[in-house]
Tab-separated table of C-alpha atoms in Angstrom:
chain	number	residue	atom	x	y	z
A	1	UNK	CA	55.180	62.844	162.058
A	2	UNK	CA	58.312	64.111	160.388
A	3	UNK	CA	60.521	62.195	157.974
A	4	UNK	CA	60.902	58.532	158.682
A	5	UNK	CA	64.448	58.336	157.689
A	6	UNK	CA	67.601	59.853	157.014
A	7	UNK	CA	70.367	59.775	154.555
A	8	UNK	CA	72.433	56.789	154.029
A	9	UNK	CA	75.574	55.066	153.955
A	10	UNK	CA	76.342	51.474	153.308
A	11	UNK	CA	77.744	49.710	156.239
A	12	UNK	CA	77.424	46.092	156.436
A	13	UNK	CA	79.893	43.532	157.134
A	14	UNK	CA	80.835	41.183	159.793
A	15	UNK	CA	79.873	37.725	159.482
A	16	UNK	CA	80.735	34.444	160.763
A	17	UNK	CA	80.476	30.842	161.323
A	18	UNK	CA	82.523	28.415	163.078
A	19	UNK	CA	83.172	24.800	163.404
A	20	UNK	CA	84.553	22.275	165.702
A	21	UNK	CA	87.030	19.688	166.738
A	22	UNK	CA	89.766	19.419	169.157
A	23	UNK	CA	91.031	16.948	171.634
A	24	UNK	CA	92.585	18.681	174.621
A	25	UNK	CA	95.933	20.228	173.820
A	26	UNK	CA	96.660	17.794	170.993
A	27	UNK	CA	96.526	19.731	167.748
A	28	UNK	CA	97.163	16.679	165.652
A	29	UNK	CA	93.811	14.976	166.161
A	30	UNK	CA	90.358	16.145	167.098
A	31	UNK	CA	87.090	14.714	168.176
A	32	UNK	CA	85.758	15.282	164.725
A	33	UNK	CA	87.472	14.599	161.437
A	34	UNK	CA	87.971	16.154	157.985
A	35	UNK	CA	85.347	13.869	156.431
A	36	UNK	CA	82.578	15.845	158.001
A	37	UNK	CA	81.568	13.205	160.514
A	38	UNK	CA	81.182	15.751	163.290
A	39	UNK	CA	81.170	15.288	167.028
A	40	UNK	CA	78.357	13.703	169.105
A	41	UNK	CA	76.486	16.161	171.290
A	42	UNK	CA	77.523	14.139	174.299
A	43	UNK	CA	81.178	14.649	173.575
A	44	UNK	CA	81.367	18.203	172.463
A	45	UNK	CA	82.884	20.957	174.758
A	46	UNK	CA	82.354	24.647	174.238
A	47	UNK	CA	84.677	27.317	175.564
A	48	UNK	CA	83.572	30.998	176.122
A	49	UNK	CA	85.901	33.902	176.978
A	50	UNK	CA	84.105	36.842	178.574
A	51	UNK	CA	85.481	40.362	179.210
A	52	UNK	CA	83.248	40.765	182.230
A	53	UNK	CA	81.219	38.661	184.688
A	54	UNK	CA	77.871	37.381	183.363
A	55	UNK	CA	76.651	37.257	186.922
A	56	UNK	CA	76.094	41.025	186.874
A	57	UNK	CA	72.719	40.313	185.421
A	58	UNK	CA	72.787	42.825	182.526
A	59	UNK	CA	75.129	44.209	179.879
A	60	UNK	CA	77.471	42.695	177.358
A	61	UNK	CA	78.899	39.566	179.022
A	62	UNK	CA	75.493	38.707	180.542
A	63	UNK	CA	73.810	38.917	177.156
A	64	UNK	CA	76.434	36.662	175.482
A	65	UNK	CA	76.143	34.193	178.264
A	66	UNK	CA	72.377	34.120	177.958
A	67	UNK	CA	73.018	33.131	174.363
A	68	UNK	CA	75.294	30.313	175.519
A	69	UNK	CA	72.673	29.144	178.012
A	70	UNK	CA	69.967	29.127	175.205
A	71	UNK	CA	72.333	27.061	173.096
A	72	UNK	CA	73.020	24.559	175.900
A	73	UNK	CA	69.310	24.149	176.650
A	74	UNK	CA	68.330	23.725	172.965
A	75	UNK	CA	71.075	21.265	172.286
A	76	UNK	CA	70.771	19.452	175.625
A	77	UNK	CA	74.356	19.907	176.743
A	78	UNK	CA	75.415	19.332	180.371
A	79	UNK	CA	77.048	22.058	182.501
A	80	UNK	CA	80.409	20.368	182.365
A	81	UNK	CA	80.413	20.695	178.581
A	82	UNK	CA	80.559	24.549	178.844
A	83	UNK	CA	83.882	26.034	179.972
A	84	UNK	CA	83.652	29.695	180.901
A	85	UNK	CA	86.565	32.055	181.420
A	86	UNK	CA	85.246	35.349	182.977
A	87	UNK	CA	86.790	38.701	183.488
A	88	UNK	CA	89.558	38.279	180.849
A	89	UNK	CA	90.793	41.788	180.052
A	90	UNK	CA	90.855	42.201	176.329
A	91	UNK	CA	93.942	44.429	176.472
A	92	UNK	CA	96.001	41.751	178.356
A	93	UNK	CA	97.420	39.398	175.739
A	94	UNK	CA	98.895	37.031	178.282
A	95	UNK	CA	95.603	36.608	180.096
A	96	UNK	CA	93.796	36.056	176.824
A	97	UNK	CA	96.343	33.480	175.650
A	98	UNK	CA	96.207	31.625	178.949
A	99	UNK	CA	92.402	31.545	178.960
A	100	UNK	CA	92.122	30.143	175.449
A	101	UNK	CA	94.911	27.587	176.063
A	102	UNK	CA	93.110	26.443	179.201
A	103	UNK	CA	89.984	25.923	177.093
A	104	UNK	CA	91.907	23.835	174.560
A	105	UNK	CA	93.581	21.745	177.396
A	106	UNK	CA	90.137	21.093	178.925
A	107	UNK	CA	89.046	19.508	175.596
A	108	UNK	CA	87.024	22.384	173.970
A	109	UNK	CA	86.245	21.844	170.272
A	110	UNK	CA	84.948	25.338	169.688
A	111	UNK	CA	85.854	28.549	171.591
A	112	UNK	CA	83.748	31.589	171.432
A	113	UNK	CA	85.796	34.757	172.061
A	114	UNK	CA	83.369	37.560	172.736
A	115	UNK	CA	85.375	40.778	172.742
A	116	UNK	CA	87.214	42.793	170.050
A	117	UNK	CA	90.618	42.613	171.749
A	118	UNK	CA	90.652	38.749	171.589
A	119	UNK	CA	90.944	38.731	167.816
A	120	UNK	CA	94.757	38.549	167.418
A	121	UNK	CA	95.103	35.712	169.881
A	122	UNK	CA	92.322	33.776	168.171
A	123	UNK	CA	94.265	34.154	164.877
A	124	UNK	CA	97.487	32.906	166.379
A	125	UNK	CA	96.025	29.948	168.278
A	126	UNK	CA	93.869	28.883	165.401
A	127	UNK	CA	97.122	28.261	163.458
A	128	UNK	CA	98.529	26.350	166.331
A	129	UNK	CA	95.417	24.196	167.018
A	130	UNK	CA	93.915	23.521	163.479
A	131	UNK	CA	91.272	21.039	164.880
A	132	UNK	CA	89.801	23.534	167.340
A	133	UNK	CA	87.408	26.206	166.085
A	134	UNK	CA	87.895	29.823	167.197
A	135	UNK	CA	84.833	31.995	166.720
A	136	UNK	CA	85.347	35.672	167.391
A	137	UNK	CA	82.648	38.228	168.014
A	138	UNK	CA	83.076	41.609	166.277
A	139	UNK	CA	86.485	42.149	164.749
A	140	UNK	CA	87.248	41.402	161.129
A	141	UNK	CA	89.815	38.633	160.892
A	142	UNK	CA	89.281	35.074	159.929
A	143	UNK	CA	91.284	32.237	158.207
A	144	UNK	CA	88.609	30.322	156.250
A	145	UNK	CA	89.658	27.059	157.986
A	146	UNK	CA	88.999	27.124	161.704
A	147	UNK	CA	88.738	30.814	162.651
A	148	UNK	CA	85.747	32.985	161.812
A	149	UNK	CA	84.110	36.158	163.006
A	150	UNK	CA	80.473	36.811	163.941
A	151	UNK	CA	78.392	39.943	164.361
A	152	UNK	CA	75.140	41.366	163.173
A	153	UNK	CA	73.303	44.297	161.625
A	154	UNK	CA	72.878	45.959	165.013
A	155	UNK	CA	72.518	49.229	163.151
A	156	UNK	CA	68.920	48.145	162.311
A	157	UNK	CA	67.923	48.182	165.957
A	158	UNK	CA	69.948	51.260	166.735
A	159	UNK	CA	67.945	53.150	164.039
A	160	UNK	CA	64.715	52.144	165.721
A	161	UNK	CA	65.976	53.200	169.080
A	162	UNK	CA	67.027	56.571	167.592
A	163	UNK	CA	63.422	57.118	166.787
A	164	UNK	CA	62.408	56.661	170.385
A	165	UNK	CA	65.131	59.086	171.551
A	166	UNK	CA	64.404	61.652	168.897
A	167	UNK	CA	60.710	61.761	169.782
A	168	UNK	CA	61.340	62.042	173.529
A	169	UNK	CA	64.012	64.718	173.852
A	170	UNK	CA	62.894	68.185	174.843
A	171	UNK	CA	66.356	69.853	174.922
A	172	UNK	CA	67.205	68.448	171.426
A	173	UNK	CA	70.552	67.179	172.914
A	174	UNK	CA	70.780	63.394	173.019
A	175	UNK	CA	73.860	61.865	174.735
A	176	UNK	CA	75.676	58.735	173.534
A	177	UNK	CA	78.341	57.000	175.530
A	178	UNK	CA	80.676	55.097	173.084
A	179	UNK	CA	83.453	52.685	173.907
A	180	UNK	CA	85.455	53.808	170.839
A	181	UNK	CA	85.589	56.662	168.480
A	182	UNK	CA	85.625	57.043	164.669
A	183	UNK	CA	88.604	54.763	164.347
A	184	UNK	CA	86.272	51.824	165.065
A	185	UNK	CA	83.627	51.117	162.404
A	186	UNK	CA	81.470	49.046	164.778
A	187	UNK	CA	80.961	52.020	167.099
A	188	UNK	CA	80.780	54.611	164.320
A	189	UNK	CA	78.255	52.724	162.324
A	190	UNK	CA	76.048	52.321	165.417
A	191	UNK	CA	76.259	55.954	166.286
A	192	UNK	CA	75.333	56.934	162.755
A	193	UNK	CA	72.434	54.623	162.519
A	194	UNK	CA	71.139	55.873	165.884
A	195	UNK	CA	71.609	59.491	164.663
A	196	UNK	CA	69.745	58.727	161.436
A	197	UNK	CA	66.827	57.440	163.422
A	198	UNK	CA	66.825	60.574	165.534
A	199	UNK	CA	66.977	62.795	162.492
A	200	UNK	CA	64.103	60.882	160.834
A	201	UNK	CA	61.716	62.179	163.505
A	202	UNK	CA	63.504	65.184	164.871
A	203	UNK	CA	65.891	66.932	162.455
A	204	UNK	CA	66.709	69.639	165.094
A	205	UNK	CA	68.181	67.225	167.612
A	206	UNK	CA	71.916	66.616	167.994
A	207	UNK	CA	73.480	63.385	169.172
A	208	UNK	CA	76.434	64.255	171.407
A	209	UNK	CA	79.072	61.573	171.809
A	210	UNK	CA	81.464	60.879	174.741
A	211	UNK	CA	84.118	58.206	174.097
A	212	UNK	CA	85.518	56.165	176.995
A	213	UNK	CA	88.266	54.391	174.874
A	214	UNK	CA	87.554	51.090	176.545
A	215	UNK	CA	85.083	48.353	175.856
A	216	UNK	CA	84.635	47.724	179.591
A	217	UNK	CA	84.970	50.635	182.036
A	218	UNK	CA	82.093	50.736	184.551
A	219	UNK	CA	83.237	53.841	186.228
A	220	UNK	CA	84.166	55.688	183.045
A	221	UNK	CA	80.907	54.799	181.422
A	222	UNK	CA	78.935	56.345	184.311
A	223	UNK	CA	81.213	59.486	184.329
A	224	UNK	CA	80.717	59.982	180.565
A	225	UNK	CA	76.942	59.772	180.924
A	226	UNK	CA	77.068	62.328	183.805
A	227	UNK	CA	79.111	64.719	181.642
A	228	UNK	CA	76.576	64.441	178.865
A	229	UNK	CA	73.727	65.076	181.315
A	230	UNK	CA	75.488	68.125	182.722
A	231	UNK	CA	75.744	69.332	179.118
A	232	UNK	CA	71.978	69.352	178.775
A	233	UNK	CA	71.321	65.953	177.295
A	234	UNK	CA	68.026	64.590	178.442
A	235	UNK	CA	68.320	61.150	176.700
A	236	UNK	CA	71.302	58.890	177.204
A	237	UNK	CA	72.133	56.144	174.685
A	238	UNK	CA	75.166	53.851	174.858
A	239	UNK	CA	77.566	51.483	173.100
A	240	UNK	CA	79.422	50.174	176.144
A	241	UNK	CA	79.220	47.125	178.435
A	242	UNK	CA	77.416	48.075	181.654
A	243	UNK	CA	74.188	49.684	182.595
A	244	UNK	CA	75.957	52.569	184.428
A	245	UNK	CA	74.928	55.177	181.751
A	246	UNK	CA	71.313	54.184	182.338
A	247	UNK	CA	71.706	54.398	186.092
A	248	UNK	CA	73.176	57.911	185.697
A	249	UNK	CA	70.249	58.883	183.490
A	250	UNK	CA	67.686	57.596	185.943
A	251	UNK	CA	69.295	59.211	188.889
A	252	UNK	CA	69.419	62.561	187.111
A	253	UNK	CA	65.752	62.417	186.100
A	254	UNK	CA	66.404	62.018	182.387
A	255	UNK	CA	65.736	59.167	179.958
A	256	UNK	CA	67.878	56.388	178.494
A	257	UNK	CA	68.349	53.908	175.729
A	258	UNK	CA	70.028	50.745	176.897
A	259	UNK	CA	72.299	48.293	174.971
A	260	UNK	CA	72.984	44.579	174.959
A	261	UNK	CA	70.325	43.425	177.476
A	262	UNK	CA	66.921	44.851	178.572
A	263	UNK	CA	68.083	47.416	181.046
A	264	UNK	CA	64.628	48.201	182.164
A	265	UNK	CA	64.877	45.123	184.450
A	266	UNK	CA	67.787	46.718	186.404
A	267	UNK	CA	67.028	50.448	185.973
A	268	UNK	CA	63.264	50.857	185.415
A	269	UNK	CA	61.026	52.731	183.029
A	270	UNK	CA	63.456	55.621	182.553
A	271	UNK	CA	64.969	53.303	179.902
A	272	UNK	CA	62.739	54.066	176.926
A	273	UNK	CA	63.972	50.887	175.141
A	274	UNK	CA	67.076	48.801	174.864
A	275	UNK	CA	68.922	47.619	171.734
A	276	UNK	CA	69.406	43.890	172.456
A	277	UNK	CA	71.221	40.902	171.092
A	278	UNK	CA	69.826	37.317	170.994
A	279	UNK	CA	73.184	35.527	170.720
A	280	UNK	CA	71.541	32.193	171.147
A	281	UNK	CA	70.475	32.426	167.500
A	282	UNK	CA	74.080	32.227	166.441
A	283	UNK	CA	75.551	30.039	169.205
A	284	UNK	CA	72.949	27.301	168.706
A	285	UNK	CA	73.518	27.197	164.922
A	286	UNK	CA	77.341	27.276	165.361
A	287	UNK	CA	77.544	24.421	167.839
A	288	UNK	CA	74.952	22.390	165.950
A	289	UNK	CA	77.090	22.697	162.820
A	290	UNK	CA	80.106	21.436	164.678
A	291	UNK	CA	78.080	18.469	165.942
A	292	UNK	CA	76.746	17.794	162.470
A	293	UNK	CA	80.180	18.130	160.803
A	294	UNK	CA	78.860	20.902	158.626
A	295	UNK	CA	81.966	22.851	159.428
A	296	UNK	CA	85.099	20.808	159.054
A	297	UNK	CA	88.659	22.028	160.044
A	298	UNK	CA	90.578	23.095	156.913
A	299	UNK	CA	87.532	22.553	154.621
A	300	UNK	CA	84.660	24.883	155.316
A	301	UNK	CA	84.342	27.756	157.817
A	302	UNK	CA	82.211	30.838	157.203
A	303	UNK	CA	81.735	34.250	158.813
A	304	UNK	CA	78.282	35.403	160.069
A	305	UNK	CA	76.458	38.653	159.958
A	306	UNK	CA	72.890	38.284	161.171
A	307	UNK	CA	69.927	40.660	161.194
A	308	UNK	CA	66.588	41.380	162.834
A	309	UNK	CA	65.083	38.870	160.331
A	310	UNK	CA	67.330	36.190	161.747
A	311	UNK	CA	66.182	36.911	165.318
A	312	UNK	CA	69.694	37.898	166.271
A	313	UNK	CA	68.887	41.479	167.340
A	314	UNK	CA	66.017	43.911	168.139
A	315	UNK	CA	64.848	46.497	170.527
A	316	UNK	CA	62.775	45.830	173.712
A	317	UNK	CA	59.203	46.956	174.322
A	318	UNK	CA	58.902	50.673	174.738
A	319	UNK	CA	58.589	52.235	178.198
A	320	UNK	CA	55.222	53.618	179.071
A	321	UNK	CA	56.967	56.945	179.302
A	322	UNK	CA	57.968	56.937	175.540
A	323	UNK	CA	56.521	59.899	173.566
A	324	UNK	CA	53.073	59.540	171.992
A	325	UNK	CA	53.311	58.144	168.539
A	326	UNK	CA	56.723	56.457	169.037
A	327	UNK	CA	55.486	52.937	168.570
A	328	UNK	CA	53.737	53.876	165.298
A	329	UNK	CA	56.856	55.500	163.949
A	330	UNK	CA	59.013	52.514	164.860
A	331	UNK	CA	56.439	50.093	163.293
A	332	UNK	CA	56.667	51.974	159.988
A	333	UNK	CA	60.445	51.777	159.896
A	334	UNK	CA	60.481	48.113	161.042
A	335	UNK	CA	57.946	47.117	158.335
A	336	UNK	CA	60.102	48.828	155.692
A	337	UNK	CA	63.192	46.955	156.877
A	338	UNK	CA	61.160	43.697	156.833
A	339	UNK	CA	59.867	44.104	153.288
A	340	UNK	CA	63.298	45.191	151.982
A	341	UNK	CA	62.229	48.633	150.939
A	342	UNK	CA	64.558	50.282	153.477
A	343	UNK	CA	67.767	49.489	155.247
A	344	UNK	CA	69.604	52.099	157.165
A	345	UNK	CA	72.686	52.504	155.022
A	346	UNK	CA	71.411	51.650	151.545
A	347	UNK	CA	68.845	52.700	149.080
A	348	UNK	CA	66.698	55.759	148.417
A	349	UNK	CA	63.692	56.601	150.591
A	350	UNK	CA	60.301	58.338	150.492
A	351	UNK	CA	59.091	60.242	153.535
A	352	UNK	CA	55.572	60.616	154.735
A	353	UNK	CA	55.016	63.649	152.413
A	354	UNK	CA	56.138	61.678	149.351
A	355	UNK	CA	59.568	63.233	149.077
A	356	UNK	CA	62.449	61.115	147.932
A	357	UNK	CA	65.620	61.543	149.961
A	358	UNK	CA	68.985	59.854	150.113
A	359	UNK	CA	71.152	58.246	147.488
A	360	UNK	CA	72.787	54.807	147.301
A	361	UNK	CA	75.950	54.322	149.225
A	362	UNK	CA	76.503	57.942	150.232
A	363	UNK	CA	76.490	59.575	153.683
A	364	UNK	CA	76.247	63.271	154.308
A	365	UNK	CA	78.776	63.922	157.090
A	366	UNK	CA	78.809	66.442	159.896
A	367	UNK	CA	81.651	68.283	158.209
A	368	UNK	CA	79.418	69.062	155.256
A	369	UNK	CA	81.155	66.453	153.027
A	370	UNK	CA	79.785	63.290	151.557
A	371	UNK	CA	81.362	59.884	151.700
A	372	UNK	CA	80.905	56.727	149.699
A	373	UNK	CA	80.966	53.652	151.914
A	374	UNK	CA	81.914	50.113	151.139
A	375	UNK	CA	78.704	48.167	151.420
A	376	UNK	CA	80.459	44.966	152.487
A	377	UNK	CA	82.618	46.291	155.273
A	378	UNK	CA	81.232	48.509	158.007
A	379	UNK	CA	84.744	49.112	159.341
A	380	UNK	CA	85.035	51.597	156.377
A	381	UNK	CA	82.725	53.923	158.243
A	382	UNK	CA	84.847	56.494	160.063
A	383	UNK	CA	82.781	59.632	159.388
A	384	UNK	CA	79.855	60.731	161.614
A	385	UNK	CA	76.431	61.473	160.337
A	386	UNK	CA	75.581	65.159	160.038
A	387	UNK	CA	73.715	65.573	163.408
A	388	UNK	CA	76.547	63.988	165.501
A	389	UNK	CA	78.884	66.023	167.745
A	390	UNK	CA	81.820	64.511	169.551
A	391	UNK	CA	82.946	66.027	172.791
């Protein structure tokens, strides 16, 4: 087996927490108070803003909603304590504002806003409603009082999935459908981590990226995948919301790497593995802290940036069609992450032959340059790893 690894670059950021209180549209008093008394589980209300419809059964909104369901079951909340606003376009500021205000008016103490484009509205309404908690997925803004952000080290799972793709490709051309390009550190860091995983086991392979410029574009996602397949890619990975790239891969007789949810359930064994979130790990903690009064408006709110160790993210079981030796290669990388001897964007590494490769905080880019990366802010990553090609 070839190198287990690839150069490096420090990407880490996003973090979050939350907190709660709010009493309908009244921003002067909330169900909790600033003494940390919290809110009873019977009285709390939770709002959730989705960019899509969780009823689709897979993908981004479905996965977030499964996390909400897990939180609800764990904490014993009733259905009427969960207020969902579905299909809220994250480019439509009026629709976003209306949806969040409706949650406040319906008595929500904490509102989870699950898409990048909801960030600025969260910031504005958090100032207007200081006793309601606004918890925003992805993004980078927070106010340290009642507005936080939450995300995770999804690059860890993407690296593992890159191993599966790198060992499976026969054309040495691996496609990747991305919602955004290098201007977005969340997408760029994920592409780079995936590409590093590919390079660790197959240094001859390229990762070819098509950008849709939308977080949710079912038709465009499928079209991008088909264009990559037409270009000779025989594995299709993705950072976008629907399973359409995986459907395109299956229908073309090639392989896929899913994202957000286990896309094998909808697509079949052509999906080698999926990079998945367990958002329930965060949502349960967040709402419990609001109940307990651990987070109090104006006093204590934190950001959150979870990991595989926290149970927030992982990859699914490999397809029976994965290349021989894939599980063993993934297990080696996973064990190194678990014991702290390796993380994708930091440290120096030793390959199977005993060679030391990489250097702290530096990425070798596809333009031949090197770049130092802020280890606390993945949004700093705007350069692609050396085996990435954007078309």
